[in-house]
Amino acid sequence: MRVVSIVGTRPQFIKVAPISWRSRDLCEHLIINTGQHYNPELSDDFFKELNIPSPVENLYSGSGNHGEQTAKILSRTEEVLLKLTPDRVLVYGDTNSTIAATLASVKLGIKTGHVEAGLRSFNRGMPEEINRVGTDHLSDLLFAPTKAALQNLVDEGLAEKSYLVGDVMVETLNYMRNKVLTKNLTASEKIFTTIHRAENTDNKERLRFVINNLAKSPIPIHLYAHPRLVSKAKEFSIELSQGSIKVFKPASYLKTVTEILESKGVITDSGGLQKEAYILGRPCLTIRSETEWSATIESGWNELDLNLNRIRDQWWSKVGEPINESVFDGVNSSFRILELLLK
Ligand code: UD1
């Protein structure tokens, strides 16, 4: 059987990796890159580092307003799917690439599976929430990473096509962690930090507030600046390198894992990083009003800190406490997905 995975952004390259490794014995697996992320440090470098074959097609869709970007990906994906004639398609996560690829695929009558289905923030103001809900309702097979995600799908009447399969990101993280752990790392005086969500970057006052508060941190903030953050800061004339903040380029996956392990904690508005911080045993402050990864909050390792109030307290002293390894299950998740998909 021919399976085509459609990805386009950094977190999707991380999610497709275990599917690509595992499919070698089970089916023909081809990757289409929509090109939503085009900076090498957000795209090409990941393919090499994660040991996955280069995409068979690059759609070079790039940036744009939501309608423009989604439409470009939709029409270019349709063209390529007509050429490749896959038996199955896999889409990943919640980006504009996900919803566009799903629309193209299901309308061509191709059986389509959604990896990381059922996540909800219940905030319709987030573009990702619209993408998730749309993708889940359109896809044929829904692969939920956690029980909470599965329950969301059941609540929306999607139980019949939904399966609890575990989390492919945990599989990738474990692969990388094994490479890193040979180095024997310890936490030092810095906080691994990323900001890229529209709700934090796209409003001048909000972005100024976030940066001003990070700058006052008593522990150095190592800010790995996403291109969206850099371009918005420039547009609003906000200096990122101020006070405690030290700015770095976006890190490769191996570097990210290494840096988290060498930090006392993480501050982020990313989804995946909240989970990675937890699994790597580092406390996290999330600059958002809600999260799709509620288990990280329930476990006591993650706090929603929209106004960065907690940055000055003892939050970071948790390093070294044990975590519950079974909260995120990454064992054979990619195999379970492929088994269900290839039926
Ligand atoms: C996208 C996803 C988000 C995901 C994130 C991971 C959507 C709606 N959002 O957000 O869910 O968490 O990827 O990083 O799909 N840019 C560059 N070079 C690049 C990519 C982006 O300069 O390679 C800049 C451009 O100014 C662009 C802006 O970043 O306009 C936003 O990029 P876009 O891909 O639209 O969204 P992300 O913020 O990356």
Tab-separated table of C-alpha atoms and ligand atoms in Angstrom:
chain	number	residue	atom	x	y	z
A	1	MET	CA	0.000	0.000	0.000
A	2	ARG	CA	1.122	3.529	-0.691
A	3	VAL	CA	0.794	5.921	2.261
A	4	VAL	CA	1.422	9.641	1.848
A	5	SER	CA	2.151	11.842	4.888
A	6	ILE	CA	1.581	15.568	4.446
A	7	VAL	CA	3.617	17.869	6.683
A	8	GLY	CA	4.842	21.454	6.494
A	9	THR	CA	5.910	22.855	9.860
A	10	ARG	CA	8.557	22.063	12.434
A	11	PRO	CA	6.300	20.136	14.868
A	12	GLN	CA	4.943	18.064	11.983
A	13	PHE	CA	8.453	16.979	10.938
A	14	ILE	CA	8.902	15.716	14.507
A	15	LYS	CA	5.582	13.829	14.397
A	16	VAL	CA	6.129	12.138	11.034
A	17	ALA	CA	9.547	10.731	12.012
A	18	PRO	CA	8.409	7.561	13.845
A	19	ILE	CA	5.793	6.856	11.144
A	20	SER	CA	8.553	7.069	8.556
A	21	TRP	CA	10.940	4.781	10.496
A	22	ARG	CA	8.231	2.198	11.196
A	23	SER	CA	6.687	2.154	7.727
A	24	ARG	CA	9.897	0.787	6.188
A	25	ASP	CA	8.717	-2.816	6.808
A	26	LEU	CA	4.975	-2.249	6.401
A	27	CYS	CA	4.165	-0.103	3.354
A	28	GLU	CA	5.490	2.385	0.844
A	29	HIS	CA	5.650	5.710	2.682
A	30	LEU	CA	6.107	9.043	0.887
A	31	ILE	CA	6.306	12.530	2.402
A	32	ILE	CA	4.901	15.726	0.901
A	33	ASN	CA	6.256	18.963	2.384
A	34	THR	CA	3.798	21.843	1.976
A	35	GLY	CA	6.629	24.310	2.670
A	36	GLN	CA	4.656	26.311	5.254
A	37	HIS	CA	7.972	26.512	7.137
A	38	TYR	CA	10.797	27.297	4.752
A	39	ASN	CA	13.696	28.577	6.895
A	40	PRO	CA	16.263	25.727	6.915
A	41	GLU	CA	16.449	25.754	10.725
A	42	LEU	CA	12.681	25.144	10.851
A	43	SER	CA	12.526	22.591	8.024
A	44	ASP	CA	15.346	20.911	6.008
A	45	ASP	CA	17.637	20.462	9.020
A	46	PHE	CA	14.964	18.371	10.743
A	47	PHE	CA	14.811	15.775	7.959
A	48	LYS	CA	18.547	15.120	8.238
A	49	GLU	CA	18.660	15.084	12.003
A	50	LEU	CA	15.620	12.814	12.401
A	51	ASN	CA	16.862	10.383	9.814
A	52	ILE	CA	13.824	10.574	7.552
A	53	PRO	CA	13.921	10.555	3.740
A	54	SER	CA	13.557	13.858	1.893
A	55	PRO	CA	10.033	14.716	0.744
A	56	VAL	CA	9.074	13.422	-2.703
A	57	GLU	CA	7.307	16.734	-3.344
A	58	ASN	CA	7.853	20.269	-2.027
A	59	LEU	CA	4.909	22.591	-2.519
A	60	TYR	CA	6.727	25.821	-1.518
A	61	SER	CA	3.533	27.335	-0.134
A	62	GLY	CA	5.271	29.672	2.332
A	63	SER	CA	3.642	32.397	4.401
A	64	GLY	CA	0.520	34.477	3.861
A	65	ASN	CA	-2.804	35.344	5.445
A	66	HIS	CA	-4.780	32.320	6.604
A	67	GLY	CA	-7.043	32.160	3.558
A	68	GLU	CA	-4.182	32.649	1.130
A	69	GLN	CA	-1.859	30.153	2.802
A	70	THR	CA	-4.571	27.505	3.282
A	71	ALA	CA	-5.802	27.905	-0.296
A	72	LYS	CA	-2.300	27.568	-1.770
A	73	ILE	CA	-1.643	24.391	0.207
A	74	LEU	CA	-5.079	22.974	-0.687
A	75	SER	CA	-4.755	23.411	-4.439
A	76	ARG	CA	-1.109	22.302	-4.626
A	77	THR	CA	-1.756	19.249	-2.443
A	78	GLU	CA	-4.688	18.193	-4.624
A	79	GLU	CA	-2.501	18.338	-7.725
A	80	VAL	CA	0.221	16.193	-6.150
A	81	LEU	CA	-2.216	13.656	-4.678
A	82	LEU	CA	-3.759	13.180	-8.140
A	83	LYS	CA	-0.260	12.391	-9.399
A	84	LEU	CA	0.848	10.116	-6.538
A	85	THR	CA	-2.495	8.249	-6.187
A	86	PRO	CA	-1.957	7.089	-2.583
A	87	ASP	CA	-4.140	4.454	-0.900
A	88	ARG	CA	-3.996	6.301	2.403
A	89	VAL	CA	-3.086	9.804	3.599
A	90	LEU	CA	-1.867	10.879	7.035
A	91	VAL	CA	-2.149	14.441	8.326
A	92	TYR	CA	-0.632	15.720	11.585
A	93	GLY	CA	-1.476	18.203	14.326
A	94	ASP	CA	-3.347	21.455	13.888
A	95	THR	CA	-1.705	23.809	11.421
A	96	ASN	CA	-3.012	25.406	8.241
A	97	SER	CA	-1.165	22.616	6.393
A	98	THR	CA	-3.238	20.044	8.313
A	99	ILE	CA	-6.682	21.407	7.447
A	100	ALA	CA	-5.744	22.171	3.833
A	101	ALA	CA	-4.247	18.712	3.226
A	102	THR	CA	-7.244	17.036	4.858
A	103	LEU	CA	-9.697	18.872	2.617
A	104	ALA	CA	-7.732	17.986	-0.503
A	105	SER	CA	-7.416	14.328	0.461
A	106	VAL	CA	-10.958	13.532	1.655
A	107	LYS	CA	-12.483	15.263	-1.366
A	108	LEU	CA	-10.474	12.947	-3.594
A	109	GLY	CA	-11.993	10.033	-1.682
A	110	ILE	CA	-8.688	8.929	-0.145
A	111	LYS	CA	-8.922	7.324	3.293
A	112	THR	CA	-7.370	9.956	5.573
A	113	GLY	CA	-6.058	9.552	9.118
A	114	HIS	CA	-5.402	12.385	11.582
A	115	VAL	CA	-2.420	11.908	13.898
A	116	GLU	CA	-2.830	13.811	17.197
A	117	ALA	CA	-6.610	13.992	16.927
A	118	GLY	CA	-8.963	15.159	19.675
A	119	LEU	CA	-6.846	17.923	21.238
A	120	ARG	CA	-8.962	20.906	22.229
A	121	SER	CA	-8.253	24.258	23.878
A	122	PHE	CA	-11.960	25.187	23.627
A	123	ASN	CA	-10.787	28.603	22.474
A	124	ARG	CA	-12.178	29.351	19.015
A	125	GLY	CA	-10.009	32.466	18.867
A	126	MET	CA	-7.007	30.247	18.102
A	127	PRO	CA	-6.538	29.345	14.422
A	128	GLU	CA	-5.234	25.951	15.555
A	129	GLU	CA	-8.530	25.144	17.305
A	130	ILE	CA	-10.481	25.723	14.084
A	131	ASN	CA	-7.975	23.548	12.217
A	132	ARG	CA	-8.289	20.722	14.779
A	133	VAL	CA	-12.066	20.642	14.887
A	134	GLY	CA	-12.352	20.789	11.091
A	135	THR	CA	-9.718	18.110	10.545
A	136	ASP	CA	-11.281	15.716	13.063
A	137	HIS	CA	-14.750	16.033	11.590
A	138	LEU	CA	-13.496	15.536	8.021
A	139	SER	CA	-10.983	12.692	8.497
A	140	ASP	CA	-11.831	8.987	8.296
A	141	LEU	CA	-9.608	7.750	11.126
A	142	LEU	CA	-8.746	9.688	14.280
A	143	PHE	CA	-5.624	8.783	16.254
A	144	ALA	CA	-5.843	10.248	19.756
A	145	PRO	CA	-2.638	10.610	21.820
A	146	THR	CA	-4.285	10.667	25.289
A	147	LYS	CA	-7.474	9.534	27.046
A	148	ALA	CA	-8.557	13.176	27.394
A	149	ALA	CA	-8.219	13.651	23.613
A	150	LEU	CA	-10.227	10.484	22.974
A	151	GLN	CA	-12.954	11.721	25.338
A	152	ASN	CA	-13.182	15.004	23.400
A	153	LEU	CA	-13.793	13.000	20.208
A	154	VAL	CA	-16.442	10.864	21.919
A	155	ASP	CA	-18.147	14.042	23.188
A	156	GLU	CA	-18.310	15.348	19.614
A	157	GLY	CA	-19.969	12.160	18.354
A	158	LEU	CA	-16.821	10.844	16.639
A	159	ALA	CA	-16.305	7.659	18.727
A	160	GLU	CA	-16.743	5.232	15.835
A	161	LYS	CA	-13.681	6.431	13.945
A	162	SER	CA	-11.501	7.242	16.990
A	163	TYR	CA	-8.645	5.196	18.504
A	164	LEU	CA	-6.346	5.758	21.483
A	165	VAL	CA	-2.872	5.089	20.084
A	166	GLY	CA	-0.428	7.034	22.284
A	167	ASP	CA	1.804	9.876	21.277
A	168	VAL	CA	4.209	9.835	18.312
A	169	MET	CA	6.033	12.915	19.664
A	170	VAL	CA	7.058	10.895	22.705
A	171	GLU	CA	8.551	8.274	20.388
A	172	THR	CA	10.658	10.919	18.669
A	173	LEU	CA	11.627	12.490	21.982
A	174	ASN	CA	12.780	9.146	23.387
A	175	TYR	CA	14.880	8.542	20.271
A	176	MET	CA	16.574	11.932	20.713
A	177	ARG	CA	16.898	11.590	24.459
A	178	ASN	CA	18.849	8.371	24.024
A	179	LYS	CA	21.331	10.263	21.863
A	180	VAL	CA	21.608	13.116	24.366
A	181	LEU	CA	21.781	11.137	27.602
A	182	THR	CA	25.142	9.710	26.714
A	183	LYS	CA	26.403	13.241	27.437
A	184	ASN	CA	25.444	13.369	31.154
A	185	LEU	CA	23.789	16.787	31.386
A	186	THR	CA	22.812	18.831	34.470
A	187	ALA	CA	20.457	21.782	34.938
A	188	SER	CA	22.187	25.153	35.100
A	189	GLU	CA	21.008	28.746	35.660
A	190	LYS	CA	18.947	29.381	32.539
A	191	ILE	CA	15.372	28.987	31.310
A	192	PHE	CA	14.684	27.590	27.828
A	193	THR	CA	12.117	29.957	26.313
A	194	THR	CA	10.046	30.178	23.103
A	195	ILE	CA	7.174	32.455	22.016
A	196	HIS	CA	5.400	32.194	18.671
A	197	ARG	CA	1.599	32.116	19.141
A	198	ALA	CA	-0.326	34.838	17.335
A	199	GLU	CA	-2.075	35.804	20.598
A	200	ASN	CA	1.318	36.704	22.143
A	201	THR	CA	3.174	38.062	19.113
A	202	ASP	CA	0.660	39.876	16.914
A	203	ASN	CA	-0.472	42.610	19.303
A	204	LYS	CA	2.092	45.305	20.066
A	205	GLU	CA	1.064	45.928	23.705
A	206	ARG	CA	0.836	42.233	24.476
A	207	LEU	CA	4.245	41.453	22.984
A	208	ARG	CA	5.823	44.402	24.832
A	209	PHE	CA	4.294	43.157	28.109
A	210	VAL	CA	5.629	39.623	27.597
A	211	ILE	CA	9.144	40.769	26.686
A	212	ASN	CA	9.298	43.308	29.553
A	213	ASN	CA	8.363	40.601	32.064
A	214	LEU	CA	10.812	38.073	30.681
A	215	ALA	CA	13.537	40.735	30.861
A	216	LYS	CA	12.987	41.038	34.645
A	217	SER	CA	13.563	37.330	35.338
A	218	PRO	CA	16.183	36.674	38.056
A	219	ILE	CA	17.371	33.651	36.045
A	220	PRO	CA	18.717	34.222	32.505
A	221	ILE	CA	16.109	33.670	29.785
A	222	HIS	CA	17.473	31.860	26.728
A	223	LEU	CA	14.967	32.904	24.060
A	224	TYR	CA	15.021	30.728	20.930
A	225	ALA	CA	13.308	33.188	18.627
A	226	HIS	CA	10.831	31.870	16.039
A	227	PRO	CA	10.774	33.936	12.789
A	228	ARG	CA	7.226	35.124	13.555
A	229	LEU	CA	8.484	36.606	16.848
A	230	VAL	CA	11.488	38.229	15.179
A	231	SER	CA	9.405	39.802	12.407
A	232	LYS	CA	6.686	41.089	14.782
A	233	ALA	CA	9.264	42.510	17.236
A	234	LYS	CA	10.902	44.338	14.339
A	235	GLU	CA	7.551	45.643	13.064
A	236	PHE	CA	6.671	46.970	16.568
A	237	SER	CA	10.235	48.240	17.286
A	238	ILE	CA	10.532	46.006	20.358
A	239	GLU	CA	14.073	45.025	21.361
A	240	LEU	CA	14.178	41.298	22.228
A	241	SER	CA	17.708	41.369	23.671
A	242	GLN	CA	17.082	43.252	26.908
A	243	GLY	CA	17.532	42.642	30.662
A	244	SER	CA	17.814	38.936	31.389
A	245	ILE	CA	16.963	37.900	27.815
A	246	LYS	CA	19.599	36.357	25.582
A	247	VAL	CA	18.383	35.701	22.023
A	248	PHE	CA	19.250	32.612	19.945
A	249	LYS	CA	18.204	31.292	16.531
A	250	PRO	CA	15.591	28.475	16.518
A	251	ALA	CA	17.309	25.306	17.719
A	252	SER	CA	17.474	21.912	16.021
A	253	TYR	CA	15.609	19.113	17.783
A	254	LEU	CA	18.747	17.587	19.278
A	255	LYS	CA	19.842	21.010	20.534
A	256	THR	CA	16.373	21.669	21.952
A	257	VAL	CA	16.418	18.448	23.976
A	258	THR	CA	19.983	19.139	25.134
A	259	GLU	CA	19.174	22.730	26.100
A	260	ILE	CA	16.028	21.752	28.025
A	261	LEU	CA	18.027	19.200	30.012
A	262	GLU	CA	20.652	21.851	30.719
A	263	SER	CA	18.018	24.378	31.902
A	264	LYS	CA	16.159	24.777	35.194
A	265	GLY	CA	12.873	24.993	33.336
A	266	VAL	CA	10.907	26.073	30.273
A	267	ILE	CA	8.749	29.097	29.457
A	268	THR	CA	6.694	28.712	26.284
A	269	ASP	CA	3.430	29.128	24.442
A	270	SER	CA	4.086	26.029	22.310
A	271	GLY	CA	1.993	22.890	22.769
A	272	GLY	CA	4.678	20.261	22.204
A	273	LEU	CA	7.258	21.939	24.456
A	274	GLN	CA	4.972	21.742	27.505
A	275	LYS	CA	4.954	17.981	27.083
A	276	GLU	CA	8.662	17.739	26.299
A	277	ALA	CA	9.504	19.742	29.440
A	278	TYR	CA	7.407	17.352	31.519
A	279	ILE	CA	8.934	14.192	30.066
A	280	LEU	CA	12.436	15.600	30.515
A	281	GLY	CA	11.628	16.521	34.142
A	282	ARG	CA	11.761	20.295	33.856
A	283	PRO	CA	9.021	22.605	35.255
A	284	CYS	CA	7.174	24.716	32.697
A	285	LEU	CA	5.341	28.049	32.701
A	286	THR	CA	2.924	28.337	29.785
A	287	ILE	CA	2.163	31.850	28.527
A	288	ARG	CA	-1.425	31.065	27.601
A	289	SER	CA	-4.854	30.993	29.236
A	290	GLU	CA	-5.509	27.331	28.406
A	291	THR	CA	-3.692	24.200	27.265
A	292	GLU	CA	-4.494	21.098	25.230
A	293	TRP	CA	-2.119	19.078	27.443
A	294	SER	CA	-4.085	19.131	30.703
A	295	ALA	CA	-2.107	16.191	32.157
A	296	THR	CA	0.998	18.393	32.463
A	297	ILE	CA	-0.997	20.781	34.686
A	298	GLU	CA	-2.656	18.018	36.729
A	299	SER	CA	0.768	16.499	37.403
A	300	GLY	CA	1.923	19.789	38.965
A	301	TRP	CA	4.760	20.382	36.481
A	302	ASN	CA	3.108	22.994	34.283
A	303	GLU	CA	1.288	26.231	35.179
A	304	LEU	CA	-0.714	28.545	32.948
A	305	ASP	CA	0.942	31.914	33.505
A	306	LEU	CA	-0.540	34.344	31.010
A	307	ASN	CA	0.805	37.362	32.918
A	308	LEU	CA	4.147	35.818	33.907
A	309	ASN	CA	3.469	36.307	37.637
A	310	ARG	CA	5.225	33.133	38.689
A	311	ILE	CA	8.508	33.843	36.998
A	312	ARG	CA	10.032	35.268	40.188
A	313	ASP	CA	9.067	32.537	42.672
A	314	GLN	CA	10.420	29.121	43.643
A	315	TRP	CA	8.787	27.401	40.674
A	316	TRP	CA	12.094	26.214	39.246
A	317	SER	CA	13.191	24.235	42.291
A	318	LYS	CA	11.194	21.166	41.172
A	319	VAL	CA	14.085	19.969	39.004
A	320	GLY	CA	15.169	16.529	40.134
A	321	GLU	CA	11.762	15.377	41.413
A	322	PRO	CA	10.506	12.208	39.677
A	323	ILE	CA	7.761	12.397	37.038
A	324	ASN	CA	5.081	9.828	36.283
A	325	GLU	CA	6.456	8.175	33.119
A	326	SER	CA	3.093	6.648	32.195
A	327	VAL	CA	1.259	9.975	31.671
A	328	PHE	CA	2.369	10.150	28.022
A	329	ASP	CA	2.523	6.814	26.253
A	330	GLY	CA	4.816	6.710	23.241
A	331	VAL	CA	5.365	2.967	23.141
A	332	ASN	CA	4.672	1.654	19.650
A	333	SER	CA	2.346	4.526	18.888
A	334	SER	CA	3.474	4.717	15.239
A	335	PHE	CA	2.978	0.949	14.831
A	336	ARG	CA	-0.558	1.155	16.239
A	337	ILE	CA	-1.392	3.971	13.806
A	338	LEU	CA	-0.028	2.117	10.768
A	339	GLU	CA	-1.792	-1.101	11.759
A	340	LEU	CA	-5.172	0.666	11.904
A	341	LEU	CA	-4.494	2.709	8.773
A	342	LEU	CA	-3.482	-0.225	6.582
A	343	LYS	CA	-6.532	-2.396	7.410
B	1	UD1	C1	2.573	27.507	12.624
B	1	UD1	C2	1.234	26.913	13.089
B	1	UD1	C3	1.263	26.694	14.593
B	1	UD1	C4	2.483	25.880	14.996
B	1	UD1	C5	3.725	26.556	14.471
B	1	UD1	C6	4.981	25.774	14.834
B	1	UD1	C7	-0.745	27.628	11.796
B	1	UD1	C8	-1.970	28.473	11.813
B	1	UD1	N1	0.121	27.819	12.821
B	1	UD1	O1	2.709	28.789	13.233
B	1	UD1	O2	0.110	25.992	14.961
B	1	UD1	O3	2.515	25.817	16.412
B	1	UD1	O4	3.632	26.655	13.039
B	1	UD1	O5	6.112	26.558	14.643
B	1	UD1	O6	-0.582	26.815	10.913
B	1	UD1	N2	8.072	32.579	9.050
B	1	UD1	C9	9.335	32.683	8.478
B	1	UD1	N3	9.933	31.542	8.049
B	1	UD1	C10	9.350	30.313	8.144
B	1	UD1	C11	8.070	30.225	8.709
B	1	UD1	C12	7.449	31.364	9.160
B	1	UD1	O7	9.901	33.759	8.375
B	1	UD1	O8	9.983	29.321	7.744
B	1	UD1	C13	7.419	33.817	9.577
B	1	UD1	C14	6.689	34.620	8.538
B	1	UD1	O9	6.759	35.952	8.911
B	1	UD1	C15	5.268	34.118	8.689
B	1	UD1	C16	5.174	33.922	10.186
B	1	UD1	O10	6.476	33.471	10.570
B	1	UD1	O11	4.341	35.019	8.190
B	1	UD1	C17	4.148	32.916	10.622
B	1	UD1	O12	4.382	31.645	9.977
B	1	UD1	P1	3.202	30.566	9.817
B	1	UD1	O13	3.730	29.334	9.196
B	1	UD1	O14	2.008	31.188	9.204
B	1	UD1	O15	2.775	30.285	11.328
B	1	UD1	P2	3.666	29.880	12.588
B	1	UD1	O16	3.654	31.029	13.520
B	1	UD1	O17	4.974	29.297	12.211
